[in-house]
Short mmCIF file of C-alpha atoms and ligand atoms in Angstrom, two decimals:
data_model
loop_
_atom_site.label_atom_id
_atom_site.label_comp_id
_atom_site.label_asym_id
_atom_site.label_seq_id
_atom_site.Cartn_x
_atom_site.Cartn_y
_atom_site.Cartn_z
CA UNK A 69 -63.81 -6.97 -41.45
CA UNK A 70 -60.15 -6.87 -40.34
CA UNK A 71 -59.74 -6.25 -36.51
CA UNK A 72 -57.53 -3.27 -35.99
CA UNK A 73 -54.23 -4.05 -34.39
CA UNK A 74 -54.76 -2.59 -31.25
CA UNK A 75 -57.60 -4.49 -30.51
CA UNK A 76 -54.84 -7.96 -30.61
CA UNK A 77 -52.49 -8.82 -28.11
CA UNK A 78 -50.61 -11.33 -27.25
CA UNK A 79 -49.21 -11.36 -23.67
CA UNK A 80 -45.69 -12.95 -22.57
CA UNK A 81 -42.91 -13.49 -20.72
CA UNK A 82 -44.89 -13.73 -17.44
CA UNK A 83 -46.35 -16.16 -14.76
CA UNK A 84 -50.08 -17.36 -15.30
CA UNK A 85 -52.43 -18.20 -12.81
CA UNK A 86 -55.65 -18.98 -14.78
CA UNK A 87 -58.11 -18.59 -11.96
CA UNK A 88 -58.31 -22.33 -11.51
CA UNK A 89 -55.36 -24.68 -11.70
CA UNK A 90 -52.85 -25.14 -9.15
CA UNK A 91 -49.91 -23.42 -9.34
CA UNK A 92 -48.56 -20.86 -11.77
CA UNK A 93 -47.62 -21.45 -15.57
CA UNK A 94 -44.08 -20.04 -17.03
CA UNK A 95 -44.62 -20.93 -20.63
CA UNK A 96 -48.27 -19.28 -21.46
CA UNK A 97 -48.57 -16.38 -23.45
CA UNK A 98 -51.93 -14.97 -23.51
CA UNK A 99 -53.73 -13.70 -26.41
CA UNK A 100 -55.85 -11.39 -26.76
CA UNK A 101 -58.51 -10.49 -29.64
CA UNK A 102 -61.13 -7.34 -29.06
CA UNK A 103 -62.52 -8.12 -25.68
CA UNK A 104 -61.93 -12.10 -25.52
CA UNK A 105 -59.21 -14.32 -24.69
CA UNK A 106 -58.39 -15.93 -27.71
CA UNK A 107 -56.09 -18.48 -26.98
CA UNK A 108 -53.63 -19.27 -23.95
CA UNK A 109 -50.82 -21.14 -26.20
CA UNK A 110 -47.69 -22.83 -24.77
CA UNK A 111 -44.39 -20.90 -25.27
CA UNK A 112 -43.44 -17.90 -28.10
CA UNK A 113 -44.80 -19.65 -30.78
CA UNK A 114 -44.08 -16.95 -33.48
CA UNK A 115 -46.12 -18.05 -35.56
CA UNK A 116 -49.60 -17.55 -33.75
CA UNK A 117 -48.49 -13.66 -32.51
CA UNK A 118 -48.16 -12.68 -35.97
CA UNK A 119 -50.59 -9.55 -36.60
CA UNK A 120 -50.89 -9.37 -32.26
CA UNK A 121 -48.90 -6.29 -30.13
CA UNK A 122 -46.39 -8.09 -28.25
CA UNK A 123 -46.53 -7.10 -24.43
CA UNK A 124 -43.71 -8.17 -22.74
CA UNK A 125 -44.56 -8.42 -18.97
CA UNK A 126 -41.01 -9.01 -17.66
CA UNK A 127 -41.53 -11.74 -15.77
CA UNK A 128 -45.04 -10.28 -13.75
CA UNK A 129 -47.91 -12.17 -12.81
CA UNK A 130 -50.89 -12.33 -14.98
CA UNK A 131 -54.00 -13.50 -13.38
CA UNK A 132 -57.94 -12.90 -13.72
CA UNK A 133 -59.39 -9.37 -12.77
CA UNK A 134 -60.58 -9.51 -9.30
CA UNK A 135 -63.89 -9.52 -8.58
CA UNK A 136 -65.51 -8.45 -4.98
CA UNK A 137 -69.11 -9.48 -4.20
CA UNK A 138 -70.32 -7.09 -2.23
CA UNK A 139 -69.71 -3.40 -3.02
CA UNK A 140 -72.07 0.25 -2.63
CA UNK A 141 -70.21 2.00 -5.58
CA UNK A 142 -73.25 5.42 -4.94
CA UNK A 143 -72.92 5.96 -1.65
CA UNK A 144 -70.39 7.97 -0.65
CA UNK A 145 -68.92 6.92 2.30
CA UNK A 146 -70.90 9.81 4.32
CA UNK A 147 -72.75 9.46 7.68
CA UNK A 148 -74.55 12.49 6.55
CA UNK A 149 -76.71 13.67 3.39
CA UNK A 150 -75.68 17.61 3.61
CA UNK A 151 -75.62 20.36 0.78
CA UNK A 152 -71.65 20.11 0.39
CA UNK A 153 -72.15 16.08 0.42
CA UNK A 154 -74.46 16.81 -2.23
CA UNK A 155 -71.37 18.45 -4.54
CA UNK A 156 -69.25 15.89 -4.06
CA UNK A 157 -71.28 12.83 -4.36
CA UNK A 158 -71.13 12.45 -8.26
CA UNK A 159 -67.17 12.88 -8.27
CA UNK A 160 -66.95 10.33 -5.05
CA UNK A 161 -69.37 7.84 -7.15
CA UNK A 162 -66.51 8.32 -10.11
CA UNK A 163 -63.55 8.10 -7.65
CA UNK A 164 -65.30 4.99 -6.23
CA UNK A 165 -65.62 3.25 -9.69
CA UNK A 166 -61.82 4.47 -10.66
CA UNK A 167 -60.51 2.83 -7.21
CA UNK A 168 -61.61 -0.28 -8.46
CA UNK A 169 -59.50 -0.92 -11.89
CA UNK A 170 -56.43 0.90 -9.47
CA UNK A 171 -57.03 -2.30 -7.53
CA UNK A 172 -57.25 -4.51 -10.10
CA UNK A 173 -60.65 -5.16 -9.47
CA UNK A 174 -62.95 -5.43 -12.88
CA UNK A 175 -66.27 -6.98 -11.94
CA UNK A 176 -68.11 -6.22 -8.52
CA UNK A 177 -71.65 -6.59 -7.27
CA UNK A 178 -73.33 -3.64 -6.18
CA UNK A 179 -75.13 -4.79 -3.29
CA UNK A 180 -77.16 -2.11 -2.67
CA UNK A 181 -77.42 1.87 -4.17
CA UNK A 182 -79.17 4.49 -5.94
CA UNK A 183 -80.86 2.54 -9.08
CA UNK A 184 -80.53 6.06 -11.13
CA UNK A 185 -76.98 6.37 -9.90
CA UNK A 186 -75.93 2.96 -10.63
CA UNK A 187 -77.68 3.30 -14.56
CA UNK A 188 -75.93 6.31 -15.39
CA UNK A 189 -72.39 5.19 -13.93
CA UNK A 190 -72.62 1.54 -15.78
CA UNK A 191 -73.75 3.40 -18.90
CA UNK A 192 -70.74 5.74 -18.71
CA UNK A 193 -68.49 2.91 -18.08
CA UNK A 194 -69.98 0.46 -20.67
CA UNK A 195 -69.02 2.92 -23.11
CA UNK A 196 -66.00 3.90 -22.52
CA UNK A 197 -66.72 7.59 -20.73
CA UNK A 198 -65.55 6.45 -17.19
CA UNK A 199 -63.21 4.25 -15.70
CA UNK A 200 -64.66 1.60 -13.61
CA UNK A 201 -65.52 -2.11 -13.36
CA UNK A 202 -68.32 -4.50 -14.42
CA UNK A 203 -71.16 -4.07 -11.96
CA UNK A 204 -73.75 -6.50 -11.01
CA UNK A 205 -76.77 -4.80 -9.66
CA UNK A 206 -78.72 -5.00 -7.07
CA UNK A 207 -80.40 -1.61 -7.23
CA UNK A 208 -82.61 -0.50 -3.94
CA UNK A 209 -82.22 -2.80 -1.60
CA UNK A 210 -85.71 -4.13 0.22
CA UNK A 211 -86.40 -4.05 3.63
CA UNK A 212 -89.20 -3.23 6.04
CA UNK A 213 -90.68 0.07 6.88
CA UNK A 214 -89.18 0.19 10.54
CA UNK A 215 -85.80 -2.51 9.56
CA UNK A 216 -82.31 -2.48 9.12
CA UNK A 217 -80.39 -0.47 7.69
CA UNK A 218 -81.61 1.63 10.91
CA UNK A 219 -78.77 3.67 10.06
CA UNK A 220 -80.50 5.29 6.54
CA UNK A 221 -83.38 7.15 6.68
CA UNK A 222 -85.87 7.38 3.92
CA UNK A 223 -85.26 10.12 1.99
CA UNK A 224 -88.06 12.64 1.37
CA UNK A 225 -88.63 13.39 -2.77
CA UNK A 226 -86.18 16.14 -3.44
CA UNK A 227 -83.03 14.30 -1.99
CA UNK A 228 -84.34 11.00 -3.48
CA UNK A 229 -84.73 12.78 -7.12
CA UNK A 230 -81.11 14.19 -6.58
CA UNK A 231 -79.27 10.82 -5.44
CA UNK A 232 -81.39 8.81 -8.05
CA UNK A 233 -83.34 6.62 -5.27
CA UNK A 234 -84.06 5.44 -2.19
CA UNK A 235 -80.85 3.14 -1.09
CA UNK A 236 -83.48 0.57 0.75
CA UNK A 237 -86.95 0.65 -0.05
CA UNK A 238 -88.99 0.08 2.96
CA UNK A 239 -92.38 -2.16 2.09
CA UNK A 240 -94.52 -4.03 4.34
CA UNK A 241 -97.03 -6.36 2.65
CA UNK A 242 -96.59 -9.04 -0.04
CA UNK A 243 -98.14 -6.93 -2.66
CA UNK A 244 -95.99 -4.18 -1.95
CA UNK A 245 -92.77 -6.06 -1.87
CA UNK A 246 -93.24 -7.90 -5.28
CA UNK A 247 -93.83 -4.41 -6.86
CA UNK A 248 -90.89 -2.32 -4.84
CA UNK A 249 -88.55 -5.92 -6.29
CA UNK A 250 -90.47 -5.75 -10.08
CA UNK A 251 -89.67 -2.02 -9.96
CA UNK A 252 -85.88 -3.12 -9.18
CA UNK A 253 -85.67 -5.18 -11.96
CA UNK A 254 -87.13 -2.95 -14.66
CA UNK A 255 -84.44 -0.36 -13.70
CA UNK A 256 -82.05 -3.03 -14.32
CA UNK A 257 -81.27 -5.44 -11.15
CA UNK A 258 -79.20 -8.08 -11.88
CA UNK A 259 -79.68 -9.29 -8.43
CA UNK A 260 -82.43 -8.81 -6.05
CA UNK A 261 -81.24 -7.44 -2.02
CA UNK A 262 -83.05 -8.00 1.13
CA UNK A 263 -81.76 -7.02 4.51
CA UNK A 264 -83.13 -9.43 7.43
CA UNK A 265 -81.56 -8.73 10.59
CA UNK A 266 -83.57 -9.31 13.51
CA UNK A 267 -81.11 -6.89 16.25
CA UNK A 268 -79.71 -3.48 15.47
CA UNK A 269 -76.33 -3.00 15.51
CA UNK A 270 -76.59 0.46 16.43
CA UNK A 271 -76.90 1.92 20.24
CA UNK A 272 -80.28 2.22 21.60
CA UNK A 273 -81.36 -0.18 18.96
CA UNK A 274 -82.78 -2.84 20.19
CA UNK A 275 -84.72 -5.66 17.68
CA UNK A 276 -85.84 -4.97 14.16
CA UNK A 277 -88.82 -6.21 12.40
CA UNK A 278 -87.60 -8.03 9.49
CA UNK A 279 -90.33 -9.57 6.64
CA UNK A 280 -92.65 -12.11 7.50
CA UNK A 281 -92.96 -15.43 5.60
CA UNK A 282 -95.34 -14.17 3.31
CA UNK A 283 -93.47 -11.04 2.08
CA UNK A 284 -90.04 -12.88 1.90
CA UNK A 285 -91.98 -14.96 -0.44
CA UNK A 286 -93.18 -12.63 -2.49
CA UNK A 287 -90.15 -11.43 -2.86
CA UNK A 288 -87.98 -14.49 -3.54
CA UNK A 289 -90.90 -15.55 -5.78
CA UNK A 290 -91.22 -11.76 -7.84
CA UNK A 291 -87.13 -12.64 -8.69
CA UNK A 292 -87.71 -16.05 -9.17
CA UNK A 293 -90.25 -15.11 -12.38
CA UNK A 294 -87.13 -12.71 -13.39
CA UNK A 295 -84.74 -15.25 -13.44
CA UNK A 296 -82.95 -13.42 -10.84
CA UNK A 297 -80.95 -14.24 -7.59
CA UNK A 298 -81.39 -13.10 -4.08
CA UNK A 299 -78.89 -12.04 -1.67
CA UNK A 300 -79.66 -11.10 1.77
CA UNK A 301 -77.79 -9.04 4.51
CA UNK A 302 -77.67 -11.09 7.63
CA UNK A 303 -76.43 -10.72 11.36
CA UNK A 304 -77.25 -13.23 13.73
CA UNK A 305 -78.26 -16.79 13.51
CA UNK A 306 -81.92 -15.77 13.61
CA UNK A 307 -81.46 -13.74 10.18
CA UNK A 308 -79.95 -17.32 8.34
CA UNK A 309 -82.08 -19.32 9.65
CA UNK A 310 -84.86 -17.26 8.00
CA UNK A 311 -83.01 -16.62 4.79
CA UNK A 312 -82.50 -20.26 4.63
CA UNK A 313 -85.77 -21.17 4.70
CA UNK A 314 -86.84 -18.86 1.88
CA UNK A 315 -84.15 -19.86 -0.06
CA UNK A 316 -81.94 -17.29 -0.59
CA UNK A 317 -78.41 -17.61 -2.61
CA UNK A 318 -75.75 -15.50 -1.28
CA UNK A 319 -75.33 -14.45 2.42
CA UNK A 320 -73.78 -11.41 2.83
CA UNK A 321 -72.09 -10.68 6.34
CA UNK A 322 -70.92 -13.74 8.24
CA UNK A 323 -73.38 -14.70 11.49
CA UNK A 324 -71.70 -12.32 14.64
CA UNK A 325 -73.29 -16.26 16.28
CA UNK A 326 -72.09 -19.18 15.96
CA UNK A 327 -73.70 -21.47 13.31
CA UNK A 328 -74.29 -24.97 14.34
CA UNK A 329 -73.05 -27.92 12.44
CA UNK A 330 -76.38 -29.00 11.19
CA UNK A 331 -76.91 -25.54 9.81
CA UNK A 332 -73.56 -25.61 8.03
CA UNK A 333 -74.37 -28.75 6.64
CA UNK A 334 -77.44 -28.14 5.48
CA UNK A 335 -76.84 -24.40 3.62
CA UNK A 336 -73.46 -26.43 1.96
CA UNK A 337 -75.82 -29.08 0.79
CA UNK A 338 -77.99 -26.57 -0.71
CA UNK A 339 -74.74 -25.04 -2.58
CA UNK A 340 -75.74 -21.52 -0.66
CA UNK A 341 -73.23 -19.18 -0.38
CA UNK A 342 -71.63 -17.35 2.35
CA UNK A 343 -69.83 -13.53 1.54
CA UNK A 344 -68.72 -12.88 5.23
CA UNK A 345 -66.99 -9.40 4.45
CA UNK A 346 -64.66 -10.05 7.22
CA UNK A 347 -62.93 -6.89 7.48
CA UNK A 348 -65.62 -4.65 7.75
CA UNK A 349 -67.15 -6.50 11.02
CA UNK A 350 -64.07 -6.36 12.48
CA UNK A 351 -64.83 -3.02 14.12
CA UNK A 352 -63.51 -3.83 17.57
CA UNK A 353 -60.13 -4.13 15.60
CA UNK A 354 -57.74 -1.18 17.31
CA UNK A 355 -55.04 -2.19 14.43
CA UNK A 356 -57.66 -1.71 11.46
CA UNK A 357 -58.90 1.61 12.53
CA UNK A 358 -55.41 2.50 12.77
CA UNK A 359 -55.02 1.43 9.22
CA UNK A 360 -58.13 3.59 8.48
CA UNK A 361 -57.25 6.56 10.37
CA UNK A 362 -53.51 6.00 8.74
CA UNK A 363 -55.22 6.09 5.18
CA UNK A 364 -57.40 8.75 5.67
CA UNK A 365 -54.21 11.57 7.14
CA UNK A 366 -51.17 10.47 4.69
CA UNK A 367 -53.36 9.42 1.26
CA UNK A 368 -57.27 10.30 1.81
CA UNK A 369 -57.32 12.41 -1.05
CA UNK A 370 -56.91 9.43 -2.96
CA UNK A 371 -60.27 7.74 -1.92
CA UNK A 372 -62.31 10.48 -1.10
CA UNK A 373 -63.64 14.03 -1.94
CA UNK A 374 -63.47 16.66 0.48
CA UNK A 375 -66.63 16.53 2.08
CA UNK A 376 -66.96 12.36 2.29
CA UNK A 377 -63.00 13.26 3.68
CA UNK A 378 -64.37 14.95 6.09
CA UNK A 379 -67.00 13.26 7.50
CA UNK A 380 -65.47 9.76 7.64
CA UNK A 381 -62.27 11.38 9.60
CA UNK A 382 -65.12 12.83 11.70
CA UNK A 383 -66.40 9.22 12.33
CA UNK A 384 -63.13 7.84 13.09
CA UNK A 385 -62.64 10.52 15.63
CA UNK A 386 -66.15 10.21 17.16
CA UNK A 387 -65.13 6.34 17.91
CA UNK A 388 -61.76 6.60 18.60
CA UNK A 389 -61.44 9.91 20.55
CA UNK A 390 -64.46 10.67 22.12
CA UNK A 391 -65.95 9.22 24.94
CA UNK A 392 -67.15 5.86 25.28
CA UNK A 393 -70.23 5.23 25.40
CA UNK A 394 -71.71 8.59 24.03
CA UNK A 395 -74.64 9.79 25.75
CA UNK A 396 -78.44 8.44 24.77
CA UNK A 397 -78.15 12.29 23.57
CA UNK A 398 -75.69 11.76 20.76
CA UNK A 399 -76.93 8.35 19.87
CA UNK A 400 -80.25 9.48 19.51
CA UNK A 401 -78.66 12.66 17.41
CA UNK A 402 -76.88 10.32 15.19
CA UNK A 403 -76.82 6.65 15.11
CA UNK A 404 -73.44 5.59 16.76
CA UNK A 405 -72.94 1.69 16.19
CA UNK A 406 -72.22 -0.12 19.15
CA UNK A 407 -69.06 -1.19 18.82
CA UNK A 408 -68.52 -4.40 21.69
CA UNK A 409 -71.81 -5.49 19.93
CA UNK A 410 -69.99 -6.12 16.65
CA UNK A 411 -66.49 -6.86 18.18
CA UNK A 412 -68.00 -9.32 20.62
CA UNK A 413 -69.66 -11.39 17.72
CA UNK A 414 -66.20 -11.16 15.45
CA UNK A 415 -64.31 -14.81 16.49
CA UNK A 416 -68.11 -16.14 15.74
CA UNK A 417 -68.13 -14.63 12.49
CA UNK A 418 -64.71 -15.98 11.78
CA UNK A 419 -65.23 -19.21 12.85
CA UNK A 420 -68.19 -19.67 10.81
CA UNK A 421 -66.14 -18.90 7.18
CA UNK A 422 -63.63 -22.52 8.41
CA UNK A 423 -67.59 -24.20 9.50
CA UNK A 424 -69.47 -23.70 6.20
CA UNK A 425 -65.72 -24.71 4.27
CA UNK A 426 -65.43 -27.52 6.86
CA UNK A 427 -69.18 -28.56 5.98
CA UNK A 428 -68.46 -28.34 1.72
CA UNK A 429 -70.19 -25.38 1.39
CA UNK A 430 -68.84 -22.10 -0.66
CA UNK A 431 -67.66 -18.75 0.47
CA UNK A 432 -67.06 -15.92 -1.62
CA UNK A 433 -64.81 -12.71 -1.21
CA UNK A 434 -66.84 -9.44 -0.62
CA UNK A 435 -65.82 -6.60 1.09
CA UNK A 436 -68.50 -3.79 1.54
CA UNK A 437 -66.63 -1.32 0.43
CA UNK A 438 -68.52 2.03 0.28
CA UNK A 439 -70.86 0.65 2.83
CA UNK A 440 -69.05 1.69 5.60
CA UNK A 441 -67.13 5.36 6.10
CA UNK A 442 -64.40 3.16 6.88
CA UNK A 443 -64.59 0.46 3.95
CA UNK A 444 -62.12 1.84 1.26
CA UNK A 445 -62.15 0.05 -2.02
CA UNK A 446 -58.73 -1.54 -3.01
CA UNK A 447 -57.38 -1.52 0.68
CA UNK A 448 -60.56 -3.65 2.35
CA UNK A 449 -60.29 -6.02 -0.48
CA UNK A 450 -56.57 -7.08 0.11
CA UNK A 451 -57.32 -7.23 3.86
CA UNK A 452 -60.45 -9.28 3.16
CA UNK A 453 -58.13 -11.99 0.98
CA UNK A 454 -55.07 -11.71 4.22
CA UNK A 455 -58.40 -12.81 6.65
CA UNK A 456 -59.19 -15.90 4.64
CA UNK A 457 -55.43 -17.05 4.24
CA UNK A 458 -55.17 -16.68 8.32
CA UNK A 459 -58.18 -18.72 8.20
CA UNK A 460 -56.56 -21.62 6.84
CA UNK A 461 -57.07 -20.82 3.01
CA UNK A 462 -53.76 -21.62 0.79
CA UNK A 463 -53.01 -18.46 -1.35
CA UNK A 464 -54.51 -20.48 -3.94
CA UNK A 465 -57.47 -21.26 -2.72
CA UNK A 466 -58.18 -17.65 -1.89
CA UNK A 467 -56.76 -16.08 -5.36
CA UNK A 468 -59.18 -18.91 -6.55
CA UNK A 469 -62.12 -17.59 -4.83
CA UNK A 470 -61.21 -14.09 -5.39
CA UNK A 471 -61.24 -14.84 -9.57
CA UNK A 472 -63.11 -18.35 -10.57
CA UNK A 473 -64.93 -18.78 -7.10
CA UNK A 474 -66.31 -15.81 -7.29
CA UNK A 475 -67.54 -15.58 -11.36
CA UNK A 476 -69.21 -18.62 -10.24
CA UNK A 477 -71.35 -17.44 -7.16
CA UNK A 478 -72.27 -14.36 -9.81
CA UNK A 479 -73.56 -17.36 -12.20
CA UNK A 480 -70.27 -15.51 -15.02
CA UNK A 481 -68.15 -18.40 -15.09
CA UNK A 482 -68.91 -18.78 -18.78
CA UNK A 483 -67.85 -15.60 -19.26
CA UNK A 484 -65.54 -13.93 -16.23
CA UNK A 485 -62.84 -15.44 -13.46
CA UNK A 486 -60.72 -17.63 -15.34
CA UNK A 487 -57.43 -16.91 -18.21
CA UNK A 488 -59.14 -19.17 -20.97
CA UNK A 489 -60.01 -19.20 -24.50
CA UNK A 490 -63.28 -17.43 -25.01
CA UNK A 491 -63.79 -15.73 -21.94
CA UNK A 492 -63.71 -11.78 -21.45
CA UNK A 493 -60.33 -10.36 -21.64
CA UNK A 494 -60.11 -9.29 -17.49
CA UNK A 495 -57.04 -9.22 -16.69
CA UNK A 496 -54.63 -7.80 -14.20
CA UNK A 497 -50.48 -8.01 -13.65
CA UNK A 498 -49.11 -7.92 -10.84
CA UNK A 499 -45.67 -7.95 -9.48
CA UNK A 500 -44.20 -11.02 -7.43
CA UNK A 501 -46.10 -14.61 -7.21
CA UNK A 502 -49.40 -13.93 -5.52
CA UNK A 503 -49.38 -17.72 -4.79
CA UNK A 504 -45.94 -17.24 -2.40
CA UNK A 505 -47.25 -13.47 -1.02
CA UNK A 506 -50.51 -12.43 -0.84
CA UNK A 507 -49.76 -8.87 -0.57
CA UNK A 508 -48.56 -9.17 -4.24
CA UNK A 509 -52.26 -8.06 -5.31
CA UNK A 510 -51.67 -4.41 -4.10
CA UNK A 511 -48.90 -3.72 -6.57
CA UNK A 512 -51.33 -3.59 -9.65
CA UNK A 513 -49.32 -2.56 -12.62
CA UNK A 514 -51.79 -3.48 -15.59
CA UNK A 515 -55.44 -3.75 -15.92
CA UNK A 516 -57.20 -4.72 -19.02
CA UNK A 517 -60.96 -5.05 -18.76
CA UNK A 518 -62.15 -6.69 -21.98
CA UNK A 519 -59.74 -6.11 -23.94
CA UNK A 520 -58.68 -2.66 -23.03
CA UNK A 521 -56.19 -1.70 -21.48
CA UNK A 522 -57.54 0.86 -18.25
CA UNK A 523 -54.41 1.09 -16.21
CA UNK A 524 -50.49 0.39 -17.41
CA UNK A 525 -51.24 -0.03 -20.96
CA UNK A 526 -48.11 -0.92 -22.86
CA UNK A 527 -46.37 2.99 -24.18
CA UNK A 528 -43.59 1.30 -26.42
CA UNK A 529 -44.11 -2.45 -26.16
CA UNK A 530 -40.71 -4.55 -26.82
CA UNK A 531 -40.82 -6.20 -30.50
CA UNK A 532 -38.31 -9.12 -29.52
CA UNK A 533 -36.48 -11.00 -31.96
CA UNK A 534 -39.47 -13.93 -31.23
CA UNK A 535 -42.02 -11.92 -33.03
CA UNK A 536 -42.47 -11.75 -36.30
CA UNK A 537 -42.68 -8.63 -38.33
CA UNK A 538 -46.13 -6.90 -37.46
CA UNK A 539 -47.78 -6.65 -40.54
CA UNK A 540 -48.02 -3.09 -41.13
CA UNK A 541 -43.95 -2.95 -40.65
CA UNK A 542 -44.01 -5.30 -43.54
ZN1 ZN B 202 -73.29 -3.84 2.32
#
């Protein structure tokens, strides 16, 4: 069967950075065949474009989709689960997905949502009915009756039939933990998430119980059968420690403690992997909730729905306006986090990203978006890349991680992160060299995600003189 022309492209007149080599390529063109990369071929070699759409990208940047690690596409930014939230919290699922390609980023890992949710919106988007990237799910995420997230309740069974879930299901014993994870993975995990954080990071909240040996195991082990991966939301040095011993793959949320060389050496050695979602623990940050509160007044509609709108400018104004500390009233109303917890454990959690790079080991790029009212997707994700650069990262090595680095740590590199032959056609222009300025990736012009074009597809694309005849012009 012939492949219809609009399912061939051939991409030129551009810069190239593959998602792995140094440096960016002038003399690539890309091409493109249904949802692969076909070929990356050296200079307009007319002779290989014939039967492709030219796309002329006038001297843009071509590079990888992005991909971000650690995402909550279903919930919807709100503190609270009201009946106007409830409206709005299909359309802010939608919004959330849409923000993604608008970013340029095409795969993420959901680490942590509604399992019903999550089916429905990768169903739409697998075929075609909604915008939105690949996602890598993690479904419900585990914890223990009593645990982190503090901050969630459990839902009773009319909200949890309405948002499609619990987002953590609480279990205490071995047998009930390798079911609640089984039950994740017949709804379609990808990934398996545990939260294990010993001290609250809310007010008034004093230590959590986190699993026992025996439960993590059951866990780790229930995945294990699956083939699956764990990741595991961490805190303090207590929490890796743990997770380390039971094995666990990805750490999500760099230690607010330092982590001691022989730690660091011992999780690189392991080839464990550290997603410190800088940006979103930098809460004591005046300058990013300025950014936030900036967002939210000249371009919220953008992000959010009315009602999430409203309730994360109500956040921002119940840290940033009102007094400090709130009474053990309000906290115990609604869980306020403590703030000069967080901030006071930030440099730590910085410094820990250059110790696990400084001791071999790998470090992905996640941002939490949607796990936070103040964690929009697009924005956190080029302020997440900016952190690791003023961490020492070249431009490379981040855009690296951010594409190749990060298909890896999702076990896709066969498939996702890098501009070569075979691979799925993920790909995003950009305007400038992303290699000389970072801030290049917020100018997304095109997105193609396998093939298709889902943002700045190509209206009248330029037939140069290098092109042969296409062949129904013949
Ligand atoms: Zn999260």
């Amino acid at each position: 069967m012939k492949i219809p022309l609009a399912n061939r492209h051939v991409l030129y007149n551009m810069n190239l950075f593959d998602g792995q080599s140094q440096g960016l390529r002038t003399d690539a063109c890309v091409m493109v065949e249904d949802d692969r990369i076909l070929d990356v071929v050296h200079g307009l070699d007319a002779g290989t474009q014939a039967g492709f759409m030219p796309v002329d990208l006038q001297g843009r940047t071509l590079l990888p989709g992005l991909i971000d690690c650690h995402v909550h596409l279903t919930v919807p930014f709100m503190t609270k689960v009201t009946p106007r939230a409830f409206m709005d919290i299909a359309a802010q699922i939608k919004r959330n997905a849409a923000t993604c390609i608008d970013a340029g980023i095409t795969t993420v890992r959901d680490a942590g949502g509604f399992p019903r949710r999550l089916a429905e919106l990768n169903t739409a988007i697998r075929n075609g009915d909604l915008t939105g990237p690949r996602i890598i799910r993690c479904n419900s995420a585990l914890t223990t009756s009593r645990g982190c997230p503090d901050w969630v309740p459990r839902f009773n069974r009319v909200i949890r039939a309405f948002l499609g879930g619990q987002y953590a299901e609480r279990v205490d014993s071995p047998e009930q933990a390798s079911r609640a994870a089984q039950e994740m993975i017949t709804a379609g995990a990808d990934w398996i998430k545990i939260y294990c954080q010993h001290r609250s990071w809310l007010l008034g909240g004093g230590d959590l119980p986190v699993f026992d040996r025996d439960t993590f195991r059951a866990i780790m082990n229930t995945a294990s059968a699956a083939g699956k991966k764990v990741c595991c939301h961490i805190s303090w040095l207590d929490d890796l420690k743990l997770a380390m011993a039971m094995g666990v793959h990805t750490y999500e949320h760099s230690p607010l403690e330092a982590i001691p060389d022989e730690t660091a050496i011992a999780f690189a050695a392991r080839d464990m992997v550290l997603n410190p979602t800088l940006t979103c623990l930098d809460l004591g940050n005046d300058a990013l909730w300025e950014t936030v509160e900036g967002i939210c007044d000249e371009r919220g509609g953008t992000f959010l729905e009315p009602e999430p709108l409203r309730q994360v400018k109500a956040h921002i104004y119940r840290y940033r306006k009102g007094p400090w500390p709130p009474t053990e009233g309000e906290y115990r109303r609604q869980p306020y986090m403590n703030l000069p917890l967080i901030a006071g454990g930030y440099a730590n959690a910085a410094a820990n990203v250059v110790r696990i790079l400084h001791a071999g080991g790998r470090v992905g790029v996640a941002t939490d978006s949607g796990g936070l009212p103040t964690a929009f997707f697009g924005v956190f994700y080029a302020e997440e890349l900016r952190r690791l650069v003023r961490l020492g990262l070249s431009n490379y090595q981040t855009l690296k991680a951010a594409t190749s680095g990060n298909a890896e740590i999702l076990g896709l590199q066969d498939k996702l992160g890098s501009i070569r032959p075979g691979r799925l056609a993920d790909l995003i222009v950009v305007d400038g060299n992303p290699l000389n300025d970072l801030d290049a990736v917020l100018n997304v012009r095109m997105v193609m995600k396998g093939g298709r074009f889902l943002k700045g597809a190509p209206v009248h694309p330029r037939l140069s003189s290098l092109h042969k005849p296409l062949p129904q012009d013949r």
